[in-house]
Amino acid sequence: MKRILSPSEMKEIDNNSNIPQIVLMENAGRSVADEIKDISNSFLILCGSGNNGGDGFVIARWLKKFKKNVKVIIFNDDFKTNETKTNFQLLKVFEVEIEKFEKQKFLEDVKNYEVIVDAIFGTGFKGSLKDNYYDAVEISNNLNKIRIAIDMPTGVNGENGFVENIAFKSDLTFTFAFEKLGHYLFEGKIHSGKIKVIDIGIEEKLAEGKGFLYLEHSDILNLLPKYKGYESKRDKGKVLIIGGSKDYTGAVILNVIGALSSGVGLIYCAVPKTIYPYIVGKIPEAILIPLEDENGYLNGKSFSDLMSKNLNFDSIVVGSGISRNESVKEFMNKILNLDLNKIIDADGIWAISEKVNLLDEKTIITPHVGEMGFIINKEPKFIDRNRINIALDFSKNYKCVLLLKGNPSVIVQKNFRFLNIWGDEKLARGGSGDVLSGLIGGFLAQNVSPIYSGVISAYLHSRSCEFFDKLTFKPSDIPKGIRKLLSYKTFY
């Protein structure tokens, strides 16, 4: 389990560490130099005027001590901190070559170095790159060189990952103490490359309660339901999936496919009786329940019909494919009153969007940004670009678990804050969310808590696609990917 912080949180931790800034800078620079010294014999280090530049000066000094060919490029000598000034002066003591950036000279110099190290701005950058900074980054990006960033690629906003015009395209980013939000949000994820955390002596306990957590493979394996080996199917939970309409007959099939990958013991699937003939035989592992409907849509009578069957369940998955109309709202309003673990997805979110305050801590909602817009009355693009703050605000005001889908997905409930950093654009296909909600419902039925049902499922769901190519992957492949994923004891 690892922690991701915002730059402002990291700055607060730096200040509270009681370690002098000059020591932190030395620890950071020396550690990076030690990590990269065997990559090449020649390094061109681009240094800004703040602490990120100071880190670069320390890296250059140590690489020089390691007998490497090193040149430092500065953009001005108006250094912002005493620590940066001190380390700049030490470059002269160690006879490190220093040059001020000039575009034409840089174009010639850069040919002589295999590695470009970006230590210009770091995590505090906001805005767009201009003039010499723009030119240095543009030239660096267009060359066939190894590119390494220090803390955050220059041009990436460390708080939100935005890039306004251009940013350094790093193959490898070294960050200090903890990963930062900008590494995993929007363009920042594309520009950061592989991320490696460097220990600079800051105690982990200083970050407790801050930022977000993300789970690694070993964490997920430890959180999966555990059984003694002699259980029956009824001991492994019963999940009820409710969904479908005459408009969408396939969504509940994908729900069931997801639930099957959770290891749940029994799956029931309730659908409007109008579409029942189209579902029969397509999901043999599920027990099908036809419900009274109104012209192919669930309504209040559907709920009464369901209750009359006197069935008991450990969790309910509801919403996929139910469509959007008033009769569906009538059905969903009654579902809200059930004292059960619930996951509400898709059109179900639309139906209850004005009653989110009624959702209890046993409920999970899994909106994409469009569905989240029904709840907070904001445009999808705004929600996407502000997903972190929107999710945090939601968790302060409501009891239920929110799994805001996207890349990354944000999973929050009160004091629980998780990011799912895994996955890629292969999951951007209709139906993949239906598989996810079924998967969550299956874990909920096995007494996994709502928050961890969401976290486990998001991880398995997102990483399952890594075993498939971008063109032919389809949501129904997800169980195959999960099966492969779970065969590994370690997976990076």
Short mmCIF file of C-alpha atoms in Angstrom, two decimals:
data_model
loop_
_atom_site.label_atom_id
_atom_site.label_comp_id
_atom_site.label_asym_id
_atom_site.label_seq_id
_atom_site.Cartn_x
_atom_site.Cartn_y
_atom_site.Cartn_z
CA MET A 1 0.00 0.00 0.00
CA LYS A 2 1.50 3.33 -1.05
CA ARG A 3 0.58 6.95 -0.47
CA ILE A 4 0.17 9.72 -3.03
CA LEU A 5 0.34 13.33 -1.84
CA SER A 6 -0.36 16.74 -3.28
CA PRO A 7 2.68 19.06 -3.54
CA SER A 8 1.19 21.29 -0.83
CA GLU A 9 0.90 18.30 1.52
CA MET A 10 4.49 17.32 0.73
CA LYS A 11 5.70 20.84 1.49
CA GLU A 12 3.94 20.74 4.86
CA ILE A 13 5.59 17.40 5.65
CA ASP A 14 9.01 18.77 4.64
CA ASN A 15 8.52 21.66 7.03
CA ASN A 16 7.40 19.36 9.86
CA SER A 17 10.22 16.86 9.42
CA ASN A 18 12.74 18.94 11.43
CA ILE A 19 15.35 17.96 8.85
CA PRO A 20 17.20 21.02 7.46
CA GLN A 21 16.42 21.74 3.81
CA ILE A 22 20.09 21.51 2.89
CA VAL A 23 20.16 17.93 4.24
CA LEU A 24 17.00 16.94 2.36
CA MET A 25 18.48 18.40 -0.82
CA GLU A 26 21.74 16.51 -0.32
CA ASN A 27 19.90 13.25 0.39
CA ALA A 28 17.75 13.70 -2.71
CA GLY A 29 20.55 14.60 -5.10
CA ARG A 30 23.05 12.04 -3.90
CA SER A 31 20.46 9.24 -4.02
CA VAL A 32 19.42 10.10 -7.58
CA ALA A 33 23.05 10.31 -8.70
CA ASP A 34 23.67 6.89 -7.22
CA GLU A 35 20.59 5.51 -9.03
CA ILE A 36 21.56 6.84 -12.46
CA LYS A 37 25.36 6.66 -12.46
CA ASP A 38 25.40 3.32 -14.28
CA ILE A 39 22.94 4.39 -16.99
CA SER A 40 25.56 6.35 -18.94
CA ASN A 41 28.85 8.21 -18.78
CA SER A 42 27.44 11.53 -20.01
CA PHE A 43 24.75 13.70 -18.41
CA LEU A 44 23.33 17.10 -19.33
CA ILE A 45 21.47 18.54 -16.34
CA LEU A 46 18.94 21.37 -16.80
CA CYS A 47 18.60 23.33 -13.57
CA GLY A 48 16.09 25.96 -12.52
CA SER A 49 16.53 28.59 -9.83
CA GLY A 50 14.49 26.94 -7.06
CA ASN A 51 14.96 23.86 -4.91
CA ASN A 52 14.45 21.55 -7.89
CA GLY A 53 17.47 23.19 -9.48
CA GLY A 54 19.31 22.74 -6.19
CA ASP A 55 18.59 19.01 -6.38
CA GLY A 56 20.04 19.09 -9.88
CA PHE A 57 23.22 20.78 -8.65
CA VAL A 58 23.72 18.05 -6.04
CA ILE A 59 23.15 15.36 -8.69
CA ALA A 60 25.74 17.00 -10.95
CA ARG A 61 28.30 17.24 -8.15
CA TRP A 62 27.97 13.57 -7.27
CA LEU A 63 28.04 12.44 -10.89
CA LYS A 64 31.25 14.42 -11.29
CA LYS A 65 32.63 12.61 -8.24
CA PHE A 66 31.64 9.34 -9.93
CA LYS A 67 33.91 10.36 -12.85
CA LYS A 68 31.05 11.09 -15.26
CA ASN A 69 31.00 13.65 -18.06
CA VAL A 70 28.59 16.26 -16.67
CA LYS A 71 27.43 19.68 -17.79
CA VAL A 72 24.92 21.88 -15.97
CA ILE A 73 22.67 24.26 -17.90
CA ILE A 74 21.16 27.14 -15.92
CA PHE A 75 18.55 29.62 -17.08
CA ASN A 76 19.43 32.43 -14.68
CA ASP A 77 21.58 32.87 -11.60
CA ASP A 78 18.95 34.53 -9.42
CA PHE A 79 18.59 31.54 -7.11
CA LYS A 80 15.53 31.52 -4.86
CA THR A 81 16.83 29.71 -1.77
CA ASN A 82 20.07 29.73 0.19
CA GLU A 83 20.32 25.96 -0.18
CA THR A 84 20.24 26.26 -3.97
CA LYS A 85 22.85 29.04 -3.89
CA THR A 86 25.13 26.94 -1.68
CA ASN A 87 24.95 23.92 -3.96
CA PHE A 88 25.56 26.08 -7.01
CA GLN A 89 28.76 27.40 -5.43
CA LEU A 90 29.86 23.84 -4.66
CA LEU A 91 29.70 23.04 -8.38
CA LYS A 92 32.55 25.48 -8.91
CA VAL A 93 34.56 23.87 -6.12
CA PHE A 94 34.19 20.49 -7.84
CA GLU A 95 34.89 22.04 -11.27
CA VAL A 96 31.58 21.02 -12.80
CA GLU A 97 31.05 22.66 -16.19
CA ILE A 98 28.25 25.26 -16.06
CA GLU A 99 26.67 27.11 -18.94
CA LYS A 100 23.77 29.53 -19.32
CA PHE A 101 21.08 28.40 -21.75
CA GLU A 102 21.39 29.70 -25.29
CA LYS A 103 19.26 27.93 -27.85
CA GLN A 104 21.81 27.49 -30.64
CA LYS A 105 24.61 26.49 -28.29
CA PHE A 106 22.26 24.06 -26.52
CA LEU A 107 21.37 22.43 -29.85
CA GLU A 108 25.06 21.70 -30.38
CA ASP A 109 25.92 20.72 -26.80
CA VAL A 110 23.08 18.28 -26.32
CA LYS A 111 24.47 16.03 -29.05
CA ASN A 112 27.39 15.14 -26.78
CA TYR A 113 25.30 13.71 -23.94
CA GLU A 114 23.27 10.52 -23.69
CA VAL A 115 21.10 11.54 -20.74
CA ILE A 116 19.12 14.74 -20.18
CA VAL A 117 18.11 15.39 -16.57
CA ASP A 118 15.24 17.82 -16.00
CA ALA A 119 15.65 19.68 -12.69
CA ILE A 120 14.00 22.92 -13.77
CA PHE A 121 10.72 23.42 -11.91
CA GLY A 122 9.56 20.35 -9.95
CA THR A 123 6.20 19.82 -8.25
CA GLY A 124 5.31 23.46 -7.61
CA PHE A 125 4.96 24.44 -11.26
CA LYS A 126 1.73 26.02 -12.51
CA GLY A 127 0.98 27.66 -15.84
CA SER A 128 2.72 27.39 -19.20
CA LEU A 129 6.36 27.29 -20.28
CA LYS A 130 7.76 30.28 -22.12
CA ASP A 131 10.92 31.47 -23.85
CA ASN A 132 14.08 29.53 -22.95
CA TYR A 133 12.22 27.03 -20.80
CA TYR A 134 9.91 26.18 -23.68
CA ASP A 135 12.83 25.84 -26.09
CA ALA A 136 14.84 23.62 -23.75
CA VAL A 137 11.93 21.24 -23.21
CA GLU A 138 10.94 21.17 -26.88
CA ILE A 139 14.48 20.38 -28.01
CA SER A 140 14.92 17.72 -25.33
CA ASN A 141 11.66 16.01 -26.26
CA ASN A 142 12.60 15.80 -29.93
CA LEU A 143 15.95 14.10 -29.38
CA ASN A 144 16.64 10.39 -29.10
CA LYS A 145 18.02 10.68 -25.57
CA ILE A 146 17.28 9.13 -22.19
CA ARG A 147 15.16 11.69 -20.35
CA ILE A 148 14.99 11.76 -16.55
CA ALA A 149 12.85 14.15 -14.50
CA ILE A 150 13.46 15.17 -10.91
CA ASP A 151 10.28 15.11 -8.76
CA MET A 152 7.95 16.22 -11.59
CA PRO A 153 8.50 16.72 -15.33
CA THR A 154 8.83 20.42 -16.08
CA GLY A 155 5.58 21.83 -17.44
CA VAL A 156 3.35 19.43 -15.48
CA ASN A 157 1.20 20.94 -12.73
CA GLY A 158 2.05 18.84 -9.68
CA GLU A 159 -1.40 19.26 -8.11
CA ASN A 160 -3.55 18.13 -11.02
CA GLY A 161 -1.33 16.83 -13.83
CA PHE A 162 -2.38 19.54 -16.31
CA VAL A 163 -0.03 20.60 -19.11
CA GLU A 164 -0.95 23.95 -20.61
CA ASN A 165 1.35 23.95 -23.63
CA ILE A 166 4.37 21.65 -23.38
CA ALA A 167 6.07 19.44 -20.79
CA PHE A 168 9.22 17.38 -20.50
CA LYS A 169 8.53 13.80 -21.66
CA SER A 170 10.34 11.74 -19.08
CA ASP A 171 11.30 8.10 -19.41
CA LEU A 172 11.95 7.95 -15.67
CA THR A 173 10.89 10.30 -12.88
CA PHE A 174 12.53 10.27 -9.47
CA THR A 175 10.29 11.70 -6.78
CA PHE A 176 11.05 12.17 -3.11
CA ALA A 177 9.46 10.48 -0.07
CA PHE A 178 6.03 9.98 -1.71
CA GLU A 179 4.50 9.97 -5.17
CA LYS A 180 2.52 13.07 -6.13
CA LEU A 181 -0.95 13.53 -7.60
CA GLY A 182 0.45 15.10 -10.76
CA HIS A 183 2.18 11.84 -11.65
CA TYR A 184 -1.16 10.08 -12.10
CA LEU A 185 -3.58 12.72 -13.36
CA PHE A 186 -4.23 13.65 -16.98
CA GLU A 187 -1.17 14.64 -19.03
CA GLY A 188 1.07 14.15 -16.01
CA LYS A 189 0.55 10.40 -16.28
CA ILE A 190 1.73 10.45 -19.88
CA HIS A 191 4.80 12.61 -19.21
CA SER A 192 6.09 11.01 -16.01
CA GLY A 193 7.17 7.66 -17.45
CA LYS A 194 8.28 5.14 -14.86
CA ILE A 195 8.17 6.58 -11.35
CA LYS A 196 10.68 5.73 -8.65
CA VAL A 197 10.37 7.00 -5.08
CA ILE A 198 13.59 8.06 -3.32
CA ASP A 199 13.87 7.87 0.46
CA ILE A 200 15.30 11.17 1.71
CA GLY A 201 14.90 10.45 5.41
CA ILE A 202 11.34 11.67 6.03
CA GLU A 203 9.33 9.45 8.36
CA GLU A 204 6.21 7.91 6.84
CA LYS A 205 4.15 8.63 9.94
CA LEU A 206 4.25 12.35 9.07
CA ALA A 207 1.98 11.58 6.10
CA GLU A 208 -0.66 9.62 8.01
CA GLY A 209 -4.14 10.85 7.15
CA LYS A 210 -2.92 12.85 4.15
CA GLY A 211 -3.35 12.31 0.44
CA PHE A 212 -4.60 9.09 -1.14
CA LEU A 213 -3.62 5.45 -0.86
CA TYR A 214 -3.28 3.01 -3.71
CA LEU A 215 -3.07 -0.75 -3.34
CA GLU A 216 -0.46 -2.99 -4.89
CA HIS A 217 -0.87 -6.59 -6.00
CA SER A 218 0.16 -8.12 -2.67
CA ASP A 219 -2.35 -5.91 -0.84
CA ILE A 220 -5.15 -7.08 -3.10
CA LEU A 221 -4.29 -10.75 -2.62
CA ASN A 222 -4.40 -10.26 1.15
CA LEU A 223 -7.82 -8.59 0.97
CA LEU A 224 -9.55 -11.27 -1.11
CA PRO A 225 -12.18 -13.34 0.75
CA LYS A 226 -10.64 -16.25 2.65
CA TYR A 227 -12.27 -19.66 3.00
CA LYS A 228 -11.36 -22.82 4.92
CA GLY A 229 -12.03 -25.15 2.01
CA TYR A 230 -15.21 -26.97 3.00
CA GLU A 231 -17.80 -24.23 2.39
CA SER A 232 -20.92 -24.69 0.28
CA LYS A 233 -22.11 -22.21 -2.34
CA ARG A 234 -24.47 -20.65 0.21
CA ASP A 235 -21.54 -19.92 2.50
CA LYS A 236 -19.90 -17.84 -0.22
CA GLY A 237 -22.61 -15.22 -0.53
CA LYS A 238 -25.67 -14.52 -2.65
CA VAL A 239 -25.80 -11.52 -4.96
CA LEU A 240 -28.91 -10.26 -6.72
CA ILE A 241 -28.40 -8.39 -9.98
CA ILE A 242 -31.35 -6.28 -11.13
CA GLY A 243 -31.26 -4.56 -14.48
CA GLY A 244 -32.08 -4.46 -18.14
CA SER A 245 -34.95 -3.03 -20.15
CA LYS A 246 -36.33 -3.39 -23.63
CA ASP A 247 -33.70 -0.81 -24.67
CA TYR A 248 -30.70 -2.61 -23.17
CA THR A 249 -30.74 -6.38 -22.83
CA GLY A 250 -27.00 -7.05 -22.60
CA ALA A 251 -26.00 -5.02 -19.54
CA VAL A 252 -27.14 -7.59 -16.94
CA ILE A 253 -25.26 -10.32 -18.77
CA LEU A 254 -22.08 -8.30 -18.27
CA ASN A 255 -23.03 -7.74 -14.60
CA VAL A 256 -23.19 -11.51 -14.16
CA ILE A 257 -19.87 -11.99 -15.96
CA GLY A 258 -18.32 -9.59 -13.46
CA ALA A 259 -19.90 -11.23 -10.42
CA LEU A 260 -18.67 -14.64 -11.55
CA SER A 261 -15.08 -13.36 -11.30
CA SER A 262 -15.50 -12.52 -7.60
CA GLY A 263 -15.92 -16.11 -6.40
CA VAL A 264 -19.42 -15.43 -5.05
CA GLY A 265 -21.48 -18.57 -4.35
CA LEU A 266 -24.86 -17.76 -5.91
CA ILE A 267 -25.94 -15.21 -8.50
CA TYR A 268 -29.57 -14.27 -9.07
CA CYS A 269 -30.50 -12.03 -11.98
CA ALA A 270 -33.86 -10.22 -12.05
CA VAL A 271 -35.00 -8.63 -15.31
CA PRO A 272 -38.24 -7.21 -16.77
CA LYS A 273 -40.30 -10.16 -17.97
CA THR A 274 -40.49 -8.55 -21.42
CA ILE A 275 -36.80 -9.23 -22.01
CA TYR A 276 -36.65 -12.51 -20.08
CA PRO A 277 -36.86 -14.63 -23.28
CA TYR A 278 -33.81 -12.82 -24.68
CA ILE A 279 -31.72 -13.54 -21.57
CA VAL A 280 -32.61 -17.20 -20.98
CA GLY A 281 -29.69 -19.49 -21.79
CA LYS A 282 -27.13 -16.72 -22.16
CA ILE A 283 -25.97 -16.75 -18.53
CA PRO A 284 -26.37 -20.34 -17.33
CA GLU A 285 -24.53 -19.69 -14.06
CA ALA A 286 -27.20 -17.24 -12.86
CA ILE A 287 -30.69 -18.00 -11.55
CA LEU A 288 -33.04 -15.85 -13.64
CA ILE A 289 -36.04 -14.06 -12.14
CA PRO A 290 -38.61 -12.43 -14.48
CA LEU A 291 -40.31 -9.38 -12.96
CA GLU A 292 -43.57 -7.64 -13.77
CA ASP A 293 -42.83 -4.56 -15.85
CA GLU A 294 -44.41 -1.65 -17.68
CA ASN A 295 -43.79 -1.84 -21.41
CA GLY A 296 -40.36 -3.38 -20.87
CA TYR A 297 -39.30 -1.13 -17.99
CA LEU A 298 -39.05 -1.77 -14.25
CA ASN A 299 -41.62 0.01 -12.07
CA GLY A 300 -43.26 -0.16 -8.65
CA LYS A 301 -45.00 -3.43 -9.52
CA SER A 302 -41.61 -4.93 -10.37
CA PHE A 303 -40.45 -4.24 -6.83
CA SER A 304 -43.60 -5.76 -5.32
CA ASP A 305 -43.16 -8.83 -7.50
CA LEU A 306 -39.55 -9.19 -6.34
CA MET A 307 -40.50 -8.87 -2.67
CA SER A 308 -43.27 -11.46 -3.03
CA LYS A 309 -40.69 -14.12 -3.83
CA ASN A 310 -39.27 -13.94 -0.27
CA LEU A 311 -35.69 -14.40 -1.38
CA ASN A 312 -32.71 -13.46 0.78
CA PHE A 313 -29.57 -11.83 -0.56
CA ASP A 314 -26.29 -10.53 0.80
CA SER A 315 -25.92 -7.77 -1.77
CA ILE A 316 -27.78 -6.14 -4.65
CA VAL A 317 -26.41 -4.73 -7.90
CA VAL A 318 -28.92 -2.46 -9.60
CA GLY A 319 -29.09 0.03 -12.44
CA SER A 320 -27.32 -1.37 -15.49
CA GLY A 321 -29.48 -1.02 -18.59
CA ILE A 322 -32.69 -0.04 -16.78
CA SER A 323 -33.13 3.12 -18.93
CA ARG A 324 -34.33 6.53 -17.81
CA ASN A 325 -38.02 7.16 -17.21
CA GLU A 326 -40.41 7.86 -14.35
CA SER A 327 -41.40 4.23 -13.82
CA VAL A 328 -37.75 3.36 -13.19
CA LYS A 329 -37.54 6.14 -10.58
CA GLU A 330 -40.50 4.54 -8.81
CA PHE A 331 -38.66 1.22 -8.70
CA MET A 332 -35.37 2.74 -7.52
CA ASN A 333 -37.04 4.75 -4.75
CA LYS A 334 -38.25 1.48 -3.24
CA ILE A 335 -34.82 -0.15 -3.61
CA LEU A 336 -33.32 2.65 -1.51
CA ASN A 337 -35.33 1.47 1.49
CA LEU A 338 -33.77 -2.00 1.52
CA ASP A 339 -31.33 -2.55 4.39
CA LEU A 340 -28.75 -4.39 2.29
CA ASN A 341 -25.32 -3.87 0.78
CA LYS A 342 -26.10 -2.16 -2.51
CA ILE A 343 -24.22 -1.03 -5.56
CA ILE A 344 -26.04 1.46 -7.76
CA ASP A 345 -24.71 1.98 -11.27
CA ALA A 346 -25.55 3.52 -14.62
CA ASP A 347 -29.21 4.55 -15.09
CA GLY A 348 -29.85 3.68 -11.45
CA ILE A 349 -27.66 6.67 -10.53
CA TRP A 350 -29.76 8.91 -12.75
CA ALA A 351 -32.92 7.67 -11.05
CA ILE A 352 -31.71 8.45 -7.49
CA SER A 353 -29.53 11.47 -8.29
CA GLU A 354 -31.74 13.80 -6.23
CA LYS A 355 -31.81 11.44 -3.25
CA VAL A 356 -28.13 10.73 -2.68
CA ASN A 357 -28.51 12.04 0.87
CA LEU A 358 -30.63 8.93 1.60
CA LEU A 359 -27.83 6.52 0.71
CA ASP A 360 -26.26 4.83 3.72
CA GLU A 361 -22.74 3.57 4.37
CA LYS A 362 -23.67 0.14 2.95
CA THR A 363 -24.18 1.62 -0.51
CA ILE A 364 -21.70 2.13 -3.34
CA ILE A 365 -22.36 4.33 -6.35
CA THR A 366 -20.13 3.99 -9.41
CA PRO A 367 -20.71 6.96 -11.73
CA HIS A 368 -18.65 8.00 -14.70
CA VAL A 369 -18.32 11.77 -15.07
CA GLY A 370 -21.58 12.08 -17.01
CA GLU A 371 -23.56 10.27 -14.32
CA MET A 372 -21.79 12.26 -11.61
CA GLY A 373 -23.12 15.33 -13.40
CA PHE A 374 -26.68 14.26 -12.57
CA ILE A 375 -25.77 14.36 -8.87
CA ILE A 376 -23.85 17.65 -8.64
CA ASN A 377 -25.30 19.42 -11.69
CA LYS A 378 -21.95 20.04 -13.39
CA GLU A 379 -20.69 19.36 -16.91
CA PRO A 380 -18.71 16.13 -17.45
CA LYS A 381 -15.58 17.97 -18.58
CA PHE A 382 -15.57 20.09 -15.42
CA ILE A 383 -15.98 16.98 -13.27
CA ASP A 384 -13.20 15.15 -15.08
CA ARG A 385 -10.72 18.01 -14.65
CA ASN A 386 -11.66 18.45 -10.98
CA ARG A 387 -12.26 14.81 -10.03
CA ILE A 388 -10.05 14.85 -6.93
CA ASN A 389 -11.68 17.82 -5.21
CA ILE A 390 -15.18 16.79 -6.29
CA ALA A 391 -14.72 13.31 -4.81
CA LEU A 392 -13.30 14.71 -1.57
CA ASP A 393 -16.19 17.16 -1.22
CA PHE A 394 -18.66 14.35 -1.84
CA SER A 395 -17.08 12.19 0.87
CA LYS A 396 -17.50 15.00 3.41
CA ASN A 397 -21.20 15.41 2.69
CA TYR A 398 -22.53 11.88 2.10
CA LYS A 399 -22.32 8.50 3.83
CA CYS A 400 -22.06 6.16 0.85
CA VAL A 401 -18.97 4.99 -1.02
CA LEU A 402 -18.24 6.91 -4.22
CA LEU A 403 -16.26 5.19 -6.95
CA LEU A 404 -15.83 7.93 -9.55
CA LYS A 405 -14.75 6.04 -12.65
CA GLY A 406 -11.97 7.33 -14.87
CA ASN A 407 -8.22 7.28 -15.14
CA PRO A 408 -7.47 7.31 -12.31
CA SER A 409 -10.64 6.19 -10.55
CA VAL A 410 -11.22 7.87 -7.18
CA ILE A 411 -12.74 5.77 -4.39
CA VAL A 412 -13.78 7.62 -1.23
CA GLN A 413 -15.93 7.31 1.87
CA LYS A 414 -15.59 9.67 4.81
CA ASN A 415 -11.97 9.17 5.97
CA PHE A 416 -11.10 6.55 3.33
CA ARG A 417 -9.35 7.92 0.24
CA PHE A 418 -8.04 5.67 -2.52
CA LEU A 419 -6.85 6.13 -6.09
CA ASN A 420 -6.86 3.31 -8.60
CA ILE A 421 -3.84 4.27 -10.70
CA TRP A 422 -3.96 1.22 -12.95
CA GLY A 423 -5.57 0.63 -16.33
CA ASP A 424 -5.58 2.37 -19.67
CA GLU A 425 -7.79 3.40 -22.56
CA LYS A 426 -8.66 -0.22 -23.43
CA LEU A 427 -11.33 -0.03 -20.71
CA ALA A 428 -13.02 2.88 -22.49
CA ARG A 429 -15.60 0.57 -24.07
CA GLY A 430 -19.32 0.25 -23.52
CA GLY A 431 -20.06 -2.51 -21.02
CA SER A 432 -16.81 -2.47 -19.05
CA GLY A 433 -18.54 -0.56 -16.24
CA ASP A 434 -21.27 -3.22 -16.08
CA VAL A 435 -18.62 -5.87 -15.50
CA LEU A 436 -17.12 -3.72 -12.73
CA SER A 437 -20.41 -3.27 -10.87
CA GLY A 438 -21.07 -7.01 -10.99
CA LEU A 439 -17.59 -7.68 -9.63
CA ILE A 440 -18.13 -5.25 -6.75
CA GLY A 441 -21.50 -6.81 -5.94
CA GLY A 442 -19.90 -10.24 -5.77
CA PHE A 443 -17.33 -9.11 -3.21
CA LEU A 444 -19.99 -7.25 -1.22
CA ALA A 445 -21.94 -10.50 -0.93
CA GLN A 446 -18.87 -12.17 0.60
CA ASN A 447 -18.67 -9.75 3.53
CA VAL A 448 -15.96 -7.57 2.06
CA SER A 449 -16.63 -4.01 3.25
CA PRO A 450 -18.12 -1.59 0.71
CA ILE A 451 -14.99 0.56 0.46
CA TYR A 452 -12.67 -2.42 -0.03
CA SER A 453 -15.10 -4.14 -2.41
CA GLY A 454 -14.72 -1.04 -4.56
CA VAL A 455 -10.93 -0.88 -4.22
CA ILE A 456 -10.34 -4.59 -4.91
CA SER A 457 -12.71 -4.63 -7.88
CA ALA A 458 -11.28 -1.47 -9.44
CA TYR A 459 -7.78 -2.97 -9.25
CA LEU A 460 -8.70 -6.36 -10.74
CA HIS A 461 -10.91 -4.77 -13.38
CA SER A 462 -8.34 -2.21 -14.53
CA ARG A 463 -5.30 -4.48 -14.57
CA SER A 464 -7.14 -7.29 -16.34
CA CYS A 465 -6.85 -5.40 -19.62
CA GLU A 466 -3.03 -5.45 -19.51
CA PHE A 467 -3.05 -8.95 -21.01
CA PHE A 468 -4.86 -7.87 -24.19
CA ASP A 469 -4.13 -5.72 -27.23
CA LYS A 470 -5.77 -2.34 -27.70
CA LEU A 471 -7.83 -3.17 -30.75
CA THR A 472 -9.54 -6.46 -29.96
CA PHE A 473 -10.04 -6.24 -26.18
CA LYS A 474 -13.70 -6.40 -25.14
CA PRO A 475 -15.42 -6.21 -21.72
CA SER A 476 -16.25 -9.92 -21.76
CA ASP A 477 -12.47 -10.58 -21.78
CA ILE A 478 -12.11 -9.09 -18.30
CA PRO A 479 -12.62 -12.41 -16.42
CA LYS A 480 -9.83 -14.00 -18.48
CA GLY A 481 -7.55 -11.14 -17.50
CA ILE A 482 -8.51 -11.42 -13.83
CA ARG A 483 -7.82 -15.16 -13.88
CA LYS A 484 -4.36 -14.48 -15.33
CA LEU A 485 -3.71 -11.64 -12.89
CA LEU A 486 -4.58 -13.73 -9.85
CA SER A 487 -2.16 -16.44 -10.95
CA TYR A 488 0.73 -14.12 -10.05
CA LYS A 489 1.95 -13.74 -6.48
CA THR A 490 3.68 -10.53 -7.50
CA PHE A 491 2.72 -8.26 -10.40
CA TYR A 492 4.17 -4.83 -11.18
#
